[in-house]
Coordinates of C-alpha atoms and ligand atoms in Angstrom, one line a residue:
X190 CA 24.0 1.7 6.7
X191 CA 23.5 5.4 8.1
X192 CA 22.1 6.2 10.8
X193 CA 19.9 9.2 10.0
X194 CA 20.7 11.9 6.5
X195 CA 23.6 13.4 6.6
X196 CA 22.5 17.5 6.0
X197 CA 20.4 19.1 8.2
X198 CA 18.2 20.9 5.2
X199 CA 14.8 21.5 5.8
X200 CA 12.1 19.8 3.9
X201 CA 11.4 22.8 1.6
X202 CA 14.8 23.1 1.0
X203 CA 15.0 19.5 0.6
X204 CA 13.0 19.7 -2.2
X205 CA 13.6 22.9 -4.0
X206 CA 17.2 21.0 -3.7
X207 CA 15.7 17.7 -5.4
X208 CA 14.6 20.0 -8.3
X209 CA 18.0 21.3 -8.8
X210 CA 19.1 17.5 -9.2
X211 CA 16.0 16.7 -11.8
X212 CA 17.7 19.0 -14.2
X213 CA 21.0 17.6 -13.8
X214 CA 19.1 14.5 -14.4
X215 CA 17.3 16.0 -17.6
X216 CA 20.8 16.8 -18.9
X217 CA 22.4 12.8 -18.0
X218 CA 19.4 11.9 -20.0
X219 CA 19.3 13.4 -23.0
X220 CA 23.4 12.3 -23.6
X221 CA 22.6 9.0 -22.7
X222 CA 19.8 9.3 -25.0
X223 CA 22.0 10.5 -27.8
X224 CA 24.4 7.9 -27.2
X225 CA 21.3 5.1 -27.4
X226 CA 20.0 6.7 -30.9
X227 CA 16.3 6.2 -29.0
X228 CA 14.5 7.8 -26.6
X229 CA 14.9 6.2 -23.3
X230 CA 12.2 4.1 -21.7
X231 CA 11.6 3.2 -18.3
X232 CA 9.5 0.6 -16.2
X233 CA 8.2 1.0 -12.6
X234 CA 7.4 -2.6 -10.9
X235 CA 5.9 -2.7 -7.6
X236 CA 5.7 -5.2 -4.9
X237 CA 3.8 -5.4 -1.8
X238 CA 1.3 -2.7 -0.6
X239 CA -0.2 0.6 -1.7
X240 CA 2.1 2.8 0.3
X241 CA 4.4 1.1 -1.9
X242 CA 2.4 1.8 -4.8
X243 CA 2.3 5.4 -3.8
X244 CA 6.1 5.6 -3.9
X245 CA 6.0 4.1 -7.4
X246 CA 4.1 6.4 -8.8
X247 CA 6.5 9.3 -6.7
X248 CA 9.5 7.6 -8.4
X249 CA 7.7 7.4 -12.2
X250 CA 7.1 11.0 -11.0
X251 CA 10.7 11.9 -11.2
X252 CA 11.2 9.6 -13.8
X253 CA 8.7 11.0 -16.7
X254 CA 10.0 14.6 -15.7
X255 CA 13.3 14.0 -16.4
X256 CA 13.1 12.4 -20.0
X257 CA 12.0 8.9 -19.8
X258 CA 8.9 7.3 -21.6
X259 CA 6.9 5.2 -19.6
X260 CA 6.8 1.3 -20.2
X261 CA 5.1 -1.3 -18.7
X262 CA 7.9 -3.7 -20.1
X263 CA 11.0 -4.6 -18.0
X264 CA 13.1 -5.0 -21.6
X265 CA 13.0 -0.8 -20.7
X266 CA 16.5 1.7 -20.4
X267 CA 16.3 1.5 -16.5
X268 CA 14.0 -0.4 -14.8
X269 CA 13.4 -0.4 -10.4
X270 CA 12.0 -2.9 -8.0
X271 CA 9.9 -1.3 -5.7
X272 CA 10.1 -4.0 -3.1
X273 CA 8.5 -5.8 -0.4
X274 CA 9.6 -7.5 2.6
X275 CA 6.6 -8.4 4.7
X276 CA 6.7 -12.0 3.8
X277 CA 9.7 -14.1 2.5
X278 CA 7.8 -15.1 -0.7
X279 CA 7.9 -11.5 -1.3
X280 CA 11.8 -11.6 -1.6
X281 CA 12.2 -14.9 -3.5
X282 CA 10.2 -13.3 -5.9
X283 CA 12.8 -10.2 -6.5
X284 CA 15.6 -12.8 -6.9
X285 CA 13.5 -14.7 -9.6
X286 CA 13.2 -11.9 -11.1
X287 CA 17.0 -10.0 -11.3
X288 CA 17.9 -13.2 -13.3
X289 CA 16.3 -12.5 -15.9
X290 CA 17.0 -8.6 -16.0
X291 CA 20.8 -9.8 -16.3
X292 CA 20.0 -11.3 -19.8
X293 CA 18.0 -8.0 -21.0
X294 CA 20.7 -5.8 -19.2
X295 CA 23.6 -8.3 -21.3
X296 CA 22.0 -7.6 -24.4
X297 CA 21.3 -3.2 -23.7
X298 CA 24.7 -1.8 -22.5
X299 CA 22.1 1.3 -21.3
X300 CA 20.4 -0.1 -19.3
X301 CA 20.5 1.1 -15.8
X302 CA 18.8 -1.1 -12.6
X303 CA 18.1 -0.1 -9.5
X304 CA 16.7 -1.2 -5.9
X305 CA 14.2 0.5 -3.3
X306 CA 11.8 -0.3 -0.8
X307 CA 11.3 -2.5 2.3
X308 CA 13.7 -5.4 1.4
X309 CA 16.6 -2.8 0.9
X310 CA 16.7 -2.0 4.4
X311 CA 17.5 -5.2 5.3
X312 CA 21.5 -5.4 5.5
X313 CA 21.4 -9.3 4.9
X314 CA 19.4 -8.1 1.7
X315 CA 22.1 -6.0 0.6
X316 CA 24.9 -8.3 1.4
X317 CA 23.4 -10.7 -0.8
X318 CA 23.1 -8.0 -3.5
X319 CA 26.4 -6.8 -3.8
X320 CA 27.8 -10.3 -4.0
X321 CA 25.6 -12.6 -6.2
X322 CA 24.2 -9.1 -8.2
X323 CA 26.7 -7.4 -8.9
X324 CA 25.0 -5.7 -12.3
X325 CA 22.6 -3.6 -10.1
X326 CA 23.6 0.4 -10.7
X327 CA 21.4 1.6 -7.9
X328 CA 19.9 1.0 -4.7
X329 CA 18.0 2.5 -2.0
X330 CA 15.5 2.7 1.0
X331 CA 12.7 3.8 2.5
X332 CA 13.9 6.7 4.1
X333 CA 16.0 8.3 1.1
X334 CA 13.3 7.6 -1.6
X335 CA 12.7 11.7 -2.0
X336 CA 16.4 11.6 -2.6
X337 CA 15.9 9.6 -5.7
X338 CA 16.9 12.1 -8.3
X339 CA 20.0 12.9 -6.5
X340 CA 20.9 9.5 -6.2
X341 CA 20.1 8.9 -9.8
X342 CA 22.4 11.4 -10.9
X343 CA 25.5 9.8 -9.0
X344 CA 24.5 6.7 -10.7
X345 CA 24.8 8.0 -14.2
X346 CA 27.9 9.7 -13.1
X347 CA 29.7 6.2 -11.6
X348 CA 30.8 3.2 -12.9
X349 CA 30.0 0.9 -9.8
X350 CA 27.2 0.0 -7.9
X351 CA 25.6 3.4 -5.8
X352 CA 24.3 2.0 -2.1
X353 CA 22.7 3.9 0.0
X354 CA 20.4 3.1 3.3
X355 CA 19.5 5.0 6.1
X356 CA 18.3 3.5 9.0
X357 CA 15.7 6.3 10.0
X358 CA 14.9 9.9 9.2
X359 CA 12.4 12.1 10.9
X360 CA 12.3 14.2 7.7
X361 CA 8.8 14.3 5.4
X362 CA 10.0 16.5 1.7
X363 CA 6.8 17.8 0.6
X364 CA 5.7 18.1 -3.6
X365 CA 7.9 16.5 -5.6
X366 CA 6.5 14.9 -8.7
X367 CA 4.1 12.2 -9.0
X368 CA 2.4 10.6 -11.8
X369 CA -0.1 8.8 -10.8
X370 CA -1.3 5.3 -12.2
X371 CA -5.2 6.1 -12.4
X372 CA -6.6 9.5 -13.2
X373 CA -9.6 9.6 -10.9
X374 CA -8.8 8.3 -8.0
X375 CA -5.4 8.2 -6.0
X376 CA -3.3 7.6 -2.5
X377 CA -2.5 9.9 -0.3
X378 CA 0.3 9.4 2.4
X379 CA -0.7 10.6 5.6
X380 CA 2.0 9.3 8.0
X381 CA 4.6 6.8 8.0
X382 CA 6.3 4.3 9.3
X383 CA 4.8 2.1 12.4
X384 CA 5.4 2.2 16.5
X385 CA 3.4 -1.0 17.0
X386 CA 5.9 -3.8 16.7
X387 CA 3.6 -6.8 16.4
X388 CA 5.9 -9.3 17.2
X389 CA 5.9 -11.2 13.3
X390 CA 5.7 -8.0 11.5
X391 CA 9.0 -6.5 10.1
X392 CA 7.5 -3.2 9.2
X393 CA 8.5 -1.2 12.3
X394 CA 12.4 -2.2 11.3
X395 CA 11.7 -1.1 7.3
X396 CA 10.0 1.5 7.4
X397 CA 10.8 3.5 10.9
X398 CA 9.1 5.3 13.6
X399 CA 5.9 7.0 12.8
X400 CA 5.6 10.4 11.6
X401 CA 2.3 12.3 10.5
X402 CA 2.4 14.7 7.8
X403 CA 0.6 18.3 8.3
X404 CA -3.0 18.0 7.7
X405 CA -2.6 21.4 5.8
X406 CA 0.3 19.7 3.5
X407 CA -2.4 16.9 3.3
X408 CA -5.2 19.4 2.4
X409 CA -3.3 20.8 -0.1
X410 CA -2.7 17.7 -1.6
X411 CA -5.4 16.7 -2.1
X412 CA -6.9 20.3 -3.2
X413 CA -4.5 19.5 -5.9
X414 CA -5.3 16.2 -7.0
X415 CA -9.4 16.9 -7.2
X416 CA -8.3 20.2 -9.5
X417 CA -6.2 17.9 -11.7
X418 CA -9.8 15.0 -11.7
X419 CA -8.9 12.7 -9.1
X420 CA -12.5 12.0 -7.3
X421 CA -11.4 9.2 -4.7
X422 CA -8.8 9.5 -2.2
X423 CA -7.5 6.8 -0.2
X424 CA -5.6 8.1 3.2
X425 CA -2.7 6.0 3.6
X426 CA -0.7 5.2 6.7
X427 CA 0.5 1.4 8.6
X428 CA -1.8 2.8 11.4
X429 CA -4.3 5.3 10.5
X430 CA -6.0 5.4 13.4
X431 CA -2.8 6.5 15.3
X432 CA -2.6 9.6 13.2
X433 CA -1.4 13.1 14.1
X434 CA -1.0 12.0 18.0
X435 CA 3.7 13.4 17.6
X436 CA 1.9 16.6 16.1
X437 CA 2.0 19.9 17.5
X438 CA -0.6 20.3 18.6
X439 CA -1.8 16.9 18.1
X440 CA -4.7 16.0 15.7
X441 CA -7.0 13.2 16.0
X442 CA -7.5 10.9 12.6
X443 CA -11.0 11.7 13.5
X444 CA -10.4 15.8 12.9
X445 CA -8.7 14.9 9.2
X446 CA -11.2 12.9 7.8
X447 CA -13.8 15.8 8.8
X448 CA -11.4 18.2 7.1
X449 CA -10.8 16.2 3.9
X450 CA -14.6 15.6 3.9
X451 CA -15.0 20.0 3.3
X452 CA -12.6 19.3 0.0
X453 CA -15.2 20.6 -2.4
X454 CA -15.6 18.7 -5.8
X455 CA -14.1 15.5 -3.6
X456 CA -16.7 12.3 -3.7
X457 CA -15.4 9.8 -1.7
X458 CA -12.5 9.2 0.9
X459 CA -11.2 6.0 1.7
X460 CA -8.1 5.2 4.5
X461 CA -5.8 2.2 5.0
X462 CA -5.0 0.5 7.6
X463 CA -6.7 0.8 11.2
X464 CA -5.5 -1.3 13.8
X465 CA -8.1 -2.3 16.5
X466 CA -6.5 -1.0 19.3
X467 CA -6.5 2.8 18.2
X468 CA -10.3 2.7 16.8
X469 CA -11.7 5.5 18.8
X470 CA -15.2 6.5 19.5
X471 CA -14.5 9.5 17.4
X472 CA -13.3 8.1 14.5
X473 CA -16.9 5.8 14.2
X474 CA -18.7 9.5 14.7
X475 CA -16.4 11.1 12.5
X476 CA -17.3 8.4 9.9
X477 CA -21.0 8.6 10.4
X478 CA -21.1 12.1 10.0
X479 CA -19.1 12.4 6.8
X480 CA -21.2 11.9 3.5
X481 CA -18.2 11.2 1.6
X482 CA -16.4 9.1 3.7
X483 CA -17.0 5.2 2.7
X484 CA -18.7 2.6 4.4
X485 CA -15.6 0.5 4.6
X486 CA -13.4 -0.4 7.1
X487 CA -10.3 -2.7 7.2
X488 CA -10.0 -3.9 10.1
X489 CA -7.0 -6.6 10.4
X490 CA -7.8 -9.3 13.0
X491 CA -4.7 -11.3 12.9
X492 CA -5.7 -13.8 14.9
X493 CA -9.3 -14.7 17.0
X494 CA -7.2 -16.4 19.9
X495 CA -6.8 -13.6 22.6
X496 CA -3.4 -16.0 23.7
X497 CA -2.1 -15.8 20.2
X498 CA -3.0 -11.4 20.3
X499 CA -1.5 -11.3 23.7
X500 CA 1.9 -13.2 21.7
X501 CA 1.6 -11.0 19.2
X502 CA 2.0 -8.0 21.0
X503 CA -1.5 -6.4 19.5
X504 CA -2.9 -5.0 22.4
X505 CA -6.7 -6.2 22.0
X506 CA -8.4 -9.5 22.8
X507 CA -11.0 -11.5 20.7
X508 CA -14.2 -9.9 22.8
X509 CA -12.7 -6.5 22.4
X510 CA -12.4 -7.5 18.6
X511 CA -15.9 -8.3 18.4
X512 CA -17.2 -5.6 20.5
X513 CA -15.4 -3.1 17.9
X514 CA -17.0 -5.1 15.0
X515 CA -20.3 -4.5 16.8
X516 CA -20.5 -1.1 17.3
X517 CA -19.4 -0.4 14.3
X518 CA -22.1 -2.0 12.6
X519 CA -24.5 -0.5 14.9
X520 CA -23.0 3.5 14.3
X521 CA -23.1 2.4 10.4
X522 CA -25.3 -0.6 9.9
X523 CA -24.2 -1.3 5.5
X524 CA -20.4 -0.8 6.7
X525 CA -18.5 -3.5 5.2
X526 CA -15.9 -4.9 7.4
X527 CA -12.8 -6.5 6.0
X528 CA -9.3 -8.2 7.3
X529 CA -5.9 -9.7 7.5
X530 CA -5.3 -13.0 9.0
X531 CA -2.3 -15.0 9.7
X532 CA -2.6 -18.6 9.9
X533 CA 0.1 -20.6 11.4
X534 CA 2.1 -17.9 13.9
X535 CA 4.6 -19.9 15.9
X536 CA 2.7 -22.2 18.9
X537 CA -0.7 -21.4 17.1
X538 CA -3.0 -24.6 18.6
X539 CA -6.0 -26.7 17.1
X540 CA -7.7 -24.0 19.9
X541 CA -5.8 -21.2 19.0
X542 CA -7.1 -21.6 15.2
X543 CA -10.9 -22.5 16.2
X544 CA -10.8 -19.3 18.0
X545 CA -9.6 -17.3 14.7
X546 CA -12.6 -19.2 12.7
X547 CA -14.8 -18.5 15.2
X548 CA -14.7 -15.0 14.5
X549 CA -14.5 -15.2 10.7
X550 CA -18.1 -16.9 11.3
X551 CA -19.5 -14.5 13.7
X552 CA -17.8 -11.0 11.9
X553 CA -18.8 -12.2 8.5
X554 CA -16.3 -10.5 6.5
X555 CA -17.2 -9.0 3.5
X556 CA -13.4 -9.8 2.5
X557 CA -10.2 -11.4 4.2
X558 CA -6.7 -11.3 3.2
X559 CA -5.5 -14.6 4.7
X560 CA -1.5 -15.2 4.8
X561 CA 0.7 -18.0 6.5
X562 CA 2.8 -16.6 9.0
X563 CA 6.3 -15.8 7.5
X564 CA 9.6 -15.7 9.3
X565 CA 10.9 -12.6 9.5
X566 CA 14.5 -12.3 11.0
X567 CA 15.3 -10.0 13.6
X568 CA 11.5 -10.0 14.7
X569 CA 10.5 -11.3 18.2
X570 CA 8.0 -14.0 16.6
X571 CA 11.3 -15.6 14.5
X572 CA 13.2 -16.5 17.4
X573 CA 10.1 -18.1 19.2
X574 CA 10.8 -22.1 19.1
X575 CA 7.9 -23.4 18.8
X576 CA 7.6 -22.8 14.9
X577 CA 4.3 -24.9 13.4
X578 CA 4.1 -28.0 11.2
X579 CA 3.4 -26.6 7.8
X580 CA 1.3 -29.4 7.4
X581 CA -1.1 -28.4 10.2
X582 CA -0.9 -25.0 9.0
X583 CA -1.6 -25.7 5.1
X584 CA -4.7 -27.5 6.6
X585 CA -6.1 -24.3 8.5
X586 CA -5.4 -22.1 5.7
X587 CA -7.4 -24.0 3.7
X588 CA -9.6 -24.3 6.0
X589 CA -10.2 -20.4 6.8
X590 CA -9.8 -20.1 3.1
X591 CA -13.0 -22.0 2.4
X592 CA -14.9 -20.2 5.4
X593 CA -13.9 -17.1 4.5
X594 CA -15.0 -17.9 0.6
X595 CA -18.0 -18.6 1.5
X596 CA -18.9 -16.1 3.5
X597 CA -18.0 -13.5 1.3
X598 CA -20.1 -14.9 -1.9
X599 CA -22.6 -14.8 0.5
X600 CA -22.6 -11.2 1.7
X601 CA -21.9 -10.7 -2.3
X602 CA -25.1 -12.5 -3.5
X603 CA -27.5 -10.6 -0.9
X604 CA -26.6 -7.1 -2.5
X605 CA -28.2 -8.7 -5.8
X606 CA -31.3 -6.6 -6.9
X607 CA -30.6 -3.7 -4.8
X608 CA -29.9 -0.3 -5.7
X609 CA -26.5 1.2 -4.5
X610 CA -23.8 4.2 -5.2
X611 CA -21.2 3.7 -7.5
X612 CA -18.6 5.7 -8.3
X613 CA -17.9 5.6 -12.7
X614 CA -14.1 5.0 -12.6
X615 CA -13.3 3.9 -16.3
X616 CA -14.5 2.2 -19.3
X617 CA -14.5 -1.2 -19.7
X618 CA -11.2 -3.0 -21.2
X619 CA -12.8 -6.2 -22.6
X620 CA -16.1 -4.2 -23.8
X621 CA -16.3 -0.4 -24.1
X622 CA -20.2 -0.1 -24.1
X623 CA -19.3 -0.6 -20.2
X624 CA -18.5 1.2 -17.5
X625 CA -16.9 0.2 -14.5
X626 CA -17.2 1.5 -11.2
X627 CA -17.1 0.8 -7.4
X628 CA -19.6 0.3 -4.5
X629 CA -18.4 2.5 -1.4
X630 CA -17.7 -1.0 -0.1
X631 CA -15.2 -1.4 -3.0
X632 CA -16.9 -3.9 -5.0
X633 CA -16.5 -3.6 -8.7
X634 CA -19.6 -3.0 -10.7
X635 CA -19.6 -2.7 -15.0
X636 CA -22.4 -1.1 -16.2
X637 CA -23.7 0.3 -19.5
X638 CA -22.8 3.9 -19.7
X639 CA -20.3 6.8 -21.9
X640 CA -16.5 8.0 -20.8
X641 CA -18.1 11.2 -19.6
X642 CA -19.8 9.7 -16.6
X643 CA -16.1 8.8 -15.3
X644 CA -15.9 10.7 -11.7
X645 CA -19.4 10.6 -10.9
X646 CA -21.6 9.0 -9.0
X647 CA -25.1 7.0 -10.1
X648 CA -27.7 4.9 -8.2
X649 CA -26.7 1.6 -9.9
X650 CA -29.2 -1.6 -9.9
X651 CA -27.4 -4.5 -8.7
X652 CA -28.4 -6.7 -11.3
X653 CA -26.5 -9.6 -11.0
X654 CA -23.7 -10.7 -9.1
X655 CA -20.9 -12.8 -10.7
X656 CA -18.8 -13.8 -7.3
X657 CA -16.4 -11.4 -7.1
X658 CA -18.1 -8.0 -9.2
X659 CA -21.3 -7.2 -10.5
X660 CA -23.8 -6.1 -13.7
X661 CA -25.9 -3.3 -13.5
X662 CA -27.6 -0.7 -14.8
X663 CA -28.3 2.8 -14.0
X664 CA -31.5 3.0 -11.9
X665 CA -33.2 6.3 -13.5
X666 CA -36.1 6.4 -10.6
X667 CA -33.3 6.2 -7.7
Ligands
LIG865 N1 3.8 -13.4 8.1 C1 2.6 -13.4 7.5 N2 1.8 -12.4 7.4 C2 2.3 -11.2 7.8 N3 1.7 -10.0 7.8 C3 2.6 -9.1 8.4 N4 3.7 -9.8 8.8 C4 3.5 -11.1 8.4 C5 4.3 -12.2 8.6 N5 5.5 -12.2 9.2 C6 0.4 -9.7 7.3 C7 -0.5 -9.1 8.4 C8 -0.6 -7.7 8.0 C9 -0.5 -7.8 6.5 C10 -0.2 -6.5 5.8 O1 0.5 -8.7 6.3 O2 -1.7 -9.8 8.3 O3 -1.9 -7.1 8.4
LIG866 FE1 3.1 -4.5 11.2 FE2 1.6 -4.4 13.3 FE3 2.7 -2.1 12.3 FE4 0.7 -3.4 11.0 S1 0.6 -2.4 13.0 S2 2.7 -2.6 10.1 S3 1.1 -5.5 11.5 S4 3.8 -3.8 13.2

């Protein structure tokens, strides 16, 4: 593994350099195309987040430009894990999976598979890799991914597997392709990497120290993105709320959204993930005062036991928790409040948990992500000894599962009959007489309307609610 790139290029250069590789590429292609008698297809599969889904769509990006059709099938020319590494189910699933690409790769002497993402940067990962996968052309990390056309190249080029990890970089390339998965709405990467090192989360070992992009590189982007249709932006970072603080001169998360919220012809903004700890005054103001900012806010608790936050390394107890919750909902009373909670973190009591659901009940979430702790290696929480019973720990995650169910029908079920803002994102699969949309609180909606509406926004009657989405109707006297 290296320990940071090996030129000292800029990021422009970095890129106008990446472009130089992309028509190499374009060249590689078309003889391997010749060769194949067909054009050459490749498939994109993600795993984990929506950073990671960003970089997808980055990598399809390069991919589309230089020659290859897009395929959601895995039978394609050259096919790439985006992986995920935040929980060991997430792994097991990428192993699964590279058995069968062997048998499609046995039968299509073209075909080219590659490697990126979180679960690359673990060396134990790639170990494993070059032993027991020894058919895998290409793989990569987190920190190289702008490099992928270059890398893709040396691929084509070589006979043997390419590796190549870095453990770090402090260097953001700017505009390279993307092609993005929906037209009106899309991610934007506003930082990366994470500082906080809660102590069961791998991310901070993946996917480095933090580093905030330029809000004018951001603005741009985005400029971009609403001239090519996009209507919906979702700011993306592992801790938003920590944004812009290594700048020069420093800008507060706060400042960005107020910025993004002058991006004319933009209708909503939406941003991923806040920790609790870094939820400033501001930030609730900021998200007051902007009309297009949505009432949403994810807002991962973890745990309700202040002894398991303290273990965790997270910096805020459960009264500081729900103090945050209420003043939130007092700055924006319809904000919908959702969450991340781990169930089963090493020493986690009968106490412990009855804390956790004791804040499920009094937050009422309008949706929770609930996981069972995972042991990461090389994370402080793996080496703790006191690991739970899975027994005990399939019984409270069924438990919270229930609870947090219920909750959420609930809060669903009381927005029946009322008359709220959705955005049109696309016509209906199943019927086409439909559109469908999304509440600010991210609830899906379908509702009777034409392809033309797509990127606007209507008063919608909530006309009935179906558990999880919603029928309605325009509401013409809204
Ligand atoms: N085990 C289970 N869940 C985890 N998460 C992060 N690390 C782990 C782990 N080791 C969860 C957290 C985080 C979400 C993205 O994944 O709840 O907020
Ligand atoms: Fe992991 Fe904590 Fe960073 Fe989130 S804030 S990515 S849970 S270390």
């Amino acid at each position: 593994m290296r320990d940071l790139e090996v030129n000292n290029l800029t990021g422009a250069e970095e890129t106008k350099l990446q472009y130089e590789y992309m028509e190499q590429a374009k060249m590689l292609v078309k003889e391997r195309e010749i060769q194949a008698g067909h054009k050459l297809t490749c498939c994109v599969k993600t795993f984990g987040c929506q950073m990671n889904a960003r970089d997808s769509e980055k990598l399809l990006g390069i991919l589309t430009d230089i020659g290859y059709e897009e395929t959601e099938d895995e039978h394609a020319d050259f096919v790439i894990y985006n992986t995920c590494t935040v929980r060991e189910n997430a792994n097991n699933k990428v192993y699964g999976r590279l058995g069968y690409l062997s048998n499609y790769k046995n039968k299509n002497p073209h075909m080219m598979i590659a490697l990126c993402g979180c679960m690359m940067q673990e060396p134990s990962v790639v170990e494993k890799i070059r032993k027991s996968y020894r058919f895998v052309d290409l793989i990569f990390g987190t920190h190289n991914i702008y490099k992928f056309a270059e890398l893709l190249c040396r691929s084509m080029e070589s006979n043997s597997m390419i590796v190549d990890i870095w453990k770090d970089t402090d260097k953001i390339v700017e505009d390279l392709p993307v092609k993005r998965k929906y037209s009106f709405k899309s991610g934007v990467n506003i930082m990366f990497g994470c500082n906080n090192f809660c102590s069961y989360c791998i991310v901070p070992y993946v996917r480095g120290r933090e580093r905030s992009r330029e809000p004018k590189d951001i603005i741009r982007e985005i400029e971009g993105l609403v001239a090519d249709g996009v209507c919906e932006v979702m700011l993306l970072g592992q801790n938003v709320n920590s944004y812009g603080k290594n700048l020069n001169p420093p800008v507060s998360f706060a400042n960005l959204l107020r910025e993004v919220n002058k991006i004319k012809g933009l209708k909503r903004i939406r941003f991923m993930t806040s920790h609790p700890k870094d939820l400033s005054d501001d930030l609730i103001l900021a998200m007051k005062e902007c009309d297009k900012v949505c009432h949403h806010m994810h807002l991962p608790l973890q745990s309700g036991s202040s002894r398991l936050l303290s273990v965790m390394n997270r910096h805020y107890d459960k009264e500081q928790y729900l103090a945050l919750v209420d003043k939130l909902r007092a700055a924006i009373p319809d904000i919908a409040i959702t969450t991340d909670i781990i169930v089963g973190f090493p020493g986690e009591t009968e106490e412990d948990f009855l804390e956790t659901l004791d804040v499920v009940k009094k937050v009422q979430y309008d949706s929770a992500f609930t996981f069972i702790y995972s042991k990461r290696t090389g994370t402080p929480a793996a080496a703790m000894e006191n690991q739970c019973d899975p027994k005990e720990v399939k019984r409270h995650f069924d438990m919270l599962l229930k609870e947090v169910q219920e909750i959420s029908a609930a809060k669903a079920y009381a927005l029946e009959g009322q008359t709220m803002e959705v955005l049109a994102e696309e016509q209906n699969e199943q019927d086409p007489s439909l559109i469908t949309g999304r509440l600010s609180n991210n609830s899906v909606v379908h509702f009777p309307g034409t392809p033309e509406m797509i990127g606007h926004l209507f008063q919608v009657k909530l006309t009935e609610c179906k558990g999880f989405y919603y029928l309605g109707e325009v509401d013409a006297d809204a």
